[in-house]
GROMACS .gro file of C-alpha atoms in nm:
model
  265
    1MET     CA    1   4.290  14.803 -12.240
    2THR     CA    2   4.029  15.080 -12.261
    3ILE     CA    3   3.850  15.179 -11.941
    4LYS     CA    4   3.539  15.389 -11.996
    5LEU     CA    5   3.380  15.379 -11.649
    6ILE     CA    6   3.543  15.400 -11.305
    7ALA     CA    7   3.340  15.331 -10.989
    8LEU     CA    8   3.496  15.446 -10.663
    9ASP     CA    9   3.396  15.348 -10.313
   10LEU     CA   10   3.432  15.634 -10.067
   11ASP     CA   11   3.522  15.527  -9.714
   12ASP     CA   12   3.864  15.361  -9.685
   13THR     CA   13   3.903  15.378 -10.064
   14LEU     CA   14   3.884  15.725 -10.218
   15LEU     CA   15   3.879  15.892  -9.876
   16ASP     CA   16   4.186  15.879  -9.655
   17SER     CA   17   4.170  15.822  -9.280
   18LYS     CA   18   4.086  16.192  -9.236
   19LEU     CA   19   3.786  16.155  -9.472
   20ALA     CA   20   3.953  16.369  -9.738
   21VAL     CA   21   4.020  16.327 -10.110
   22SER     CA   22   4.388  16.390 -10.178
   23PRO     CA   23   4.498  16.653 -10.433
   24ARG     CA   24   4.665  16.376 -10.633
   25ALA     CA   25   4.340  16.177 -10.651
   26CYS     CA   26   4.144  16.488 -10.751
   27LYS     CA   27   4.392  16.555 -11.031
   28ALA     CA   28   4.388  16.195 -11.158
   29ILE     CA   29   4.008  16.181 -11.158
   30ARG     CA   30   3.976  16.511 -11.343
   31GLN     CA   31   4.234  16.399 -11.600
   32ALA     CA   32   4.040  16.075 -11.656
   33VAL     CA   33   3.716  16.270 -11.702
   34ALA     CA   34   3.891  16.504 -11.947
   35ARG     CA   35   3.979  16.197 -12.154
   36GLY     CA   36   3.615  16.096 -12.175
   37VAL     CA   37   3.607  15.843 -11.891
   38THR     CA   38   3.294  15.843 -11.674
   39VAL     CA   39   3.392  15.847 -11.306
   40THR     CA   40   3.126  15.783 -11.043
   41ILE     CA   41   3.099  15.718 -10.672
   42ALA     CA   42   2.965  15.383 -10.550
   43THR     CA   43   2.908  15.400 -10.177
   44GLY     CA   44   2.702  15.271  -9.890
   45ARG     CA   45   2.653  15.632  -9.785
   46MET     CA   46   2.342  15.837  -9.836
   47HIS     CA   47   2.312  16.044 -10.154
   48ALA     CA   48   2.325  16.356  -9.936
   49SER     CA   49   2.651  16.236  -9.782
   50ALA     CA   50   2.813  16.145 -10.115
   51LEU     CA   51   2.707  16.462 -10.295
   52PRO     CA   52   2.969  16.698 -10.144
   53TYR     CA   53   3.249  16.473 -10.270
   54ALA     CA   54   3.094  16.457 -10.618
   55ARG     CA   55   3.079  16.836 -10.623
   56GLN     CA   56   3.438  16.863 -10.504
   57LEU     CA   57   3.543  16.639 -10.793
   58GLU     CA   58   3.313  16.823 -11.037
   59LEU     CA   59   3.135  16.499 -11.129
   60ASP     CA   60   2.808  16.548 -11.314
   61VAL     CA   61   2.708  16.180 -11.316
   62PRO     CA   62   2.462  15.939 -11.156
   63LEU     CA   63   2.590  15.835 -10.812
   64ILE     CA   64   2.548  15.483 -10.675
   65THR     CA   65   2.444  15.523 -10.311
   66TYR     CA   66   2.299  15.311 -10.029
   67ASN     CA   67   2.504  15.016 -10.162
   68GLY     CA   68   2.315  15.032 -10.491
   69ALA     CA   69   1.962  15.086 -10.359
   70LEU     CA   70   1.956  15.435 -10.512
   71ILE     CA   71   2.118  15.572 -10.828
   72LYS     CA   72   2.057  15.943 -10.853
   73SER     CA   73   2.225  16.209 -11.065
   74SER     CA   74   2.457  16.443 -10.878
   75LEU     CA   75   2.339  16.769 -11.037
   76SER     CA   76   1.995  16.720 -11.191
   77GLY     CA   77   1.873  16.501 -10.905
   78GLU     CA   78   1.714  16.258 -11.153
   79THR     CA   79   1.655  15.913 -11.002
   80LEU     CA   80   1.758  15.628 -11.230
   81LEU     CA   81   1.710  15.338 -10.988
   82ASP     CA   82   1.532  15.309 -10.652
   83ARG     CA   83   1.516  14.975 -10.467
   84PRO     CA   84   1.404  15.030 -10.106
   85ILE     CA   85   1.343  14.750  -9.856
   86SER     CA   86   0.984  14.622  -9.834
   87LYS     CA   87   0.778  14.761  -9.547
   88GLU     CA   88   0.720  14.420  -9.392
   89LEU     CA   89   1.085  14.314  -9.397
   90ALA     CA   90   1.192  14.654  -9.266
   91ARG     CA   91   0.944  14.624  -8.981
   92GLN     CA   92   1.070  14.275  -8.893
   93ALA     CA   93   1.433  14.388  -8.897
   94LEU     CA   94   1.358  14.689  -8.679
   95GLU     CA   95   1.161  14.477  -8.432
   96LEU     CA   96   1.441  14.220  -8.412
   97CYS     CA   97   1.690  14.491  -8.320
   98ARG     CA   98   1.453  14.650  -8.070
   99ASP     CA   99   1.385  14.315  -7.902
  100ARG     CA  100   1.758  14.231  -7.882
  101GLY     CA  101   1.860  14.579  -7.772
  102TRP     CA  102   2.074  14.630  -8.084
  103TYR     CA  103   2.135  14.972  -8.233
  104ILE     CA  104   1.982  15.030  -8.576
  105GLN     CA  105   1.932  15.335  -8.794
  106SER     CA  106   1.707  15.377  -9.096
  107TYR     CA  107   1.731  15.590  -9.411
  108VAL     CA  108   1.410  15.721  -9.569
  109ASP     CA  109   1.389  15.989  -9.838
  110ASP     CA  110   1.763  16.057  -9.794
  111LYS     CA  111   1.723  16.136  -9.424
  112LEU     CA  112   1.889  15.954  -9.133
  113TYR     CA  113   1.657  15.833  -8.858
  114VAL     CA  114   1.753  15.689  -8.520
  115ALA     CA  115   1.569  15.607  -8.198
  116GLU     CA  116   1.789  15.831  -7.984
  117LEU     CA  117   2.098  16.045  -8.022
  118ASN     CA  118   2.335  15.803  -7.850
  119ASP     CA  119   2.708  15.764  -7.913
  120TYR     CA  120   2.652  15.548  -8.223
  121ALA     CA  121   2.414  15.800  -8.378
  122LYS     CA  122   2.644  16.093  -8.301
  123TYR     CA  123   2.946  15.909  -8.441
  124TYR     CA  124   2.770  15.822  -8.766
  125SER     CA  125   2.628  16.172  -8.804
  126GLU     CA  126   2.976  16.319  -8.771
  127LEU     CA  127   3.122  16.061  -9.010
  128SER     CA  128   2.859  16.121  -9.278
  129GLY     CA  129   2.810  16.494  -9.231
  130VAL     CA  130   2.434  16.440  -9.211
  131PRO     CA  131   2.217  16.517  -8.905
  132ALA     CA  132   2.052  16.226  -8.727
  133ILE     CA  133   1.681  16.268  -8.653
  134ALA     CA  134   1.566  16.099  -8.329
  135LEU     CA  135   1.220  15.940  -8.348
  136GLY     CA  136   1.208  15.746  -8.022
  137ASP     CA  137   0.993  15.435  -8.043
  138ARG     CA  138   0.838  15.564  -8.368
  139LEU     CA  139   1.153  15.442  -8.543
  140TYR     CA  140   1.032  15.084  -8.499
  141THR     CA  141   0.679  15.142  -8.632
  142ALA     CA  142   0.754  15.366  -8.932
  143GLU     CA  143   0.549  15.284  -9.242
  144GLU     CA  144   0.791  15.417  -9.502
  145ARG     CA  145   1.018  15.188  -9.704
  146PRO     CA  146   1.384  15.259  -9.614
  147SER     CA  147   1.657  15.272  -9.877
  148LYS     CA  148   1.886  15.105  -9.625
  149MET     CA  149   1.923  15.022  -9.257
  150LEU     CA  150   2.246  14.995  -9.063
  151THR     CA  151   2.344  14.839  -8.733
  152MET     CA  152   2.652  14.918  -8.527
  153ALA     CA  153   2.819  14.721  -8.249
  154THR     CA  154   3.156  14.584  -8.150
  155GLU     CA  155   3.325  14.352  -8.399
  156GLU     CA  156   3.204  14.052  -8.199
  157GLY     CA  157   2.859  14.205  -8.174
  158ILE     CA  158   2.837  14.263  -8.549
  159ALA     CA  159   2.931  13.900  -8.613
  160LEU     CA  160   2.645  13.791  -8.385
  161ILE     CA  161   2.400  14.032  -8.549
  162TYR     CA  162   2.502  13.912  -8.895
  163ASP     CA  163   2.453  13.546  -8.803
  164THR     CA  164   2.119  13.620  -8.638
  165PHE     CA  165   1.990  13.819  -8.936
  166LYS     CA  166   2.111  13.553  -9.178
  167ALA     CA  167   1.926  13.284  -8.986
  168ALA     CA  168   1.611  13.495  -8.960
  169PHE     CA  169   1.595  13.638  -9.312
  170GLY     CA  170   1.811  13.417  -9.534
  171ASP     CA  171   1.826  13.576  -9.878
  172LYS     CA  172   1.527  13.805  -9.820
  173LEU     CA  173   1.767  14.085  -9.724
  174ASN     CA  174   2.113  14.172  -9.850
  175LEU     CA  175   2.359  14.193  -9.560
  176ALA     CA  176   2.707  14.345  -9.590
  177ILE     CA  177   2.971  14.420  -9.329
  178SER     CA  178   3.122  14.742  -9.458
  179LYS     CA  179   3.335  14.837  -9.160
  180PRO     CA  180   3.422  14.583  -8.888
  181THR     CA  181   3.158  14.743  -8.664
  182PHE     CA  182   2.893  14.819  -8.932
  183MET     CA  183   2.638  14.586  -9.091
  184GLU     CA  184   2.436  14.732  -9.377
  185ILE     CA  185   2.093  14.600  -9.474
  186THR     CA  186   1.931  14.650  -9.815
  187ASP     CA  187   1.683  14.491 -10.052
  188PRO     CA  188   1.826  14.164 -10.193
  189MET     CA  189   1.852  14.319 -10.539
  190ALA     CA  190   2.036  14.623 -10.404
  191ASN     CA  191   2.412  14.582 -10.411
  192LYS     CA  192   2.694  14.768 -10.582
  193GLY     CA  193   2.741  14.495 -10.841
  194TYR     CA  194   2.380  14.507 -10.967
  195ALA     CA  195   2.386  14.887 -10.957
  196LEU     CA  196   2.710  14.910 -11.152
  197ALA     CA  197   2.575  14.671 -11.417
  198PHE     CA  198   2.255  14.877 -11.441
  199LEU     CA  199   2.445  15.205 -11.480
  200ALA     CA  200   2.690  15.061 -11.734
  201ASP     CA  201   2.399  14.936 -11.944
  202LYS     CA  202   2.240  15.281 -11.933
  203LEU     CA  203   2.569  15.434 -12.050
  204GLY     CA  204   2.634  15.169 -12.316
  205ILE     CA  205   2.956  15.055 -12.149
  206LYS     CA  206   3.071  14.695 -12.154
  207GLN     CA  207   3.165  14.498 -11.844
  208GLU     CA  208   3.526  14.467 -11.958
  209GLU     CA  209   3.548  14.847 -11.987
  210ILE     CA  210   3.474  14.905 -11.618
  211MET     CA  211   3.717  14.959 -11.332
  212ALA     CA  212   3.582  14.936 -10.976
  213LEU     CA  213   3.786  15.009 -10.664
  214GLY     CA  214   3.689  14.906 -10.312
  215ASP     CA  215   3.801  14.766  -9.981
  216SER     CA  216   3.523  14.597  -9.784
  217GLY     CA  217   3.231  14.356  -9.789
  218ASN     CA  218   2.985  14.591  -9.952
  219ASP     CA  219   3.233  14.643 -10.239
  220LEU     CA  220   3.273  14.275 -10.313
  221ASP     CA  221   2.995  14.245 -10.571
  222MET     CA  222   3.113  14.538 -10.782
  223VAL     CA  223   3.479  14.433 -10.764
  224LYS     CA  224   3.372  14.090 -10.888
  225TYR     CA  225   3.152  14.236 -11.161
  226ALA     CA  226   3.393  14.490 -11.307
  227GLY     CA  227   3.626  14.375 -11.580
  228TRP     CA  228   3.899  14.549 -11.383
  229GLY     CA  229   3.820  14.496 -11.016
  230VAL     CA  230   4.081  14.668 -10.800
  231ALA     CA  231   4.138  14.599 -10.430
  232MET     CA  232   4.285  14.868 -10.212
  233GLY     CA  233   4.601  14.780 -10.021
  234ASN     CA  234   4.393  14.804  -9.703
  235ALA     CA  235   4.113  14.585  -9.843
  236SER     CA  236   3.972  14.280  -9.670
  237PRO     CA  237   4.111  13.939  -9.771
  238ALA     CA  238   3.783  13.857  -9.949
  239VAL     CA  239   3.803  14.168 -10.168
  240LYS     CA  240   4.169  14.105 -10.247
  241ALA     CA  241   4.089  13.747 -10.345
  242ALA     CA  242   3.810  13.862 -10.579
  243ALA     CA  243   4.002  14.148 -10.741
  244ARG     CA  244   4.193  14.132 -11.066
  245LEU     CA  245   4.439  14.398 -10.948
  246GLU     CA  246   4.563  14.547 -10.622
  247THR     CA  247   4.673  14.904 -10.556
  248LEU     CA  248   4.812  15.096 -10.259
  249SER     CA  249   4.613  15.175  -9.946
  250ASN     CA  250   4.370  15.464  -9.912
  251ASP     CA  251   4.629  15.657  -9.710
  252ALA     CA  252   4.895  15.598  -9.978
  253ASP     CA  253   4.690  15.738 -10.269
  254GLY     CA  254   4.583  15.397 -10.397
  255VAL     CA  255   4.301  15.538 -10.610
  256ALA     CA  256   4.531  15.790 -10.782
  257GLU     CA  257   4.793  15.520 -10.831
  258ALA     CA  258   4.545  15.288 -11.004
  259ILE     CA  259   4.401  15.559 -11.231
  260GLU     CA  260   4.746  15.682 -11.330
  261LYS     CA  261   4.872  15.329 -11.394
  262TYR     CA  262   4.576  15.178 -11.578
  263VAL     CA  263   4.378  15.471 -11.724
  264LEU     CA  264   4.614  15.763 -11.780
  265ILE     CA  265   4.855  15.568 -11.997
   0.00000   0.00000   0.00000
């Protein structure tokens, strides 16, 4: 088989539990690029949060960020695709969380906005390497269209929030549980599968020439779409069921293993 495009999720896929890219993975990715393979990042993170990893890997490519709501080039900054949430739906989602007392954060113009700098906000800011900007009650009345919104709670709390949002919005919003305590909210046409198809079309790459690696709910669409969908060893059961292949876990160099086994042959 010939793989011409590799899409890599970041958290719990390319990144190990210490949020680092291993030397082995760096080497495998650079060898794939040297052979003419396009390697990109496909993440729920902000562009600003994904960019340092792209620079570390020396990737001069469009990056899929915000679960596919934004595709923006890593070096030139050119925007290829931008699908923010509508103002009205964003307002309704924010109000629902405010009324229920649920934590929610919003991403506008590649900035992270929160109501207050509580433990959730501080944790996410540290995880992403991006400062959180506290707006107070203005968070819930903002007029800008967010690229994405994200709620955090306990695992039980996230299940309740997901069910409540699904009942309230149906298919008007795309909902994805990325980590057991995270639910990500985007425009219904913004997911990693749509974004990967869009990017592949721009690059003239066929579906069967794509490898996508992921682990969680927000990776499911791109793992299904790619001709070579690869589940990490630590992936959720749903991702493993949808994948064509399975590799090792993120802490066992699963990304490097897959690239070496299926691309560098």
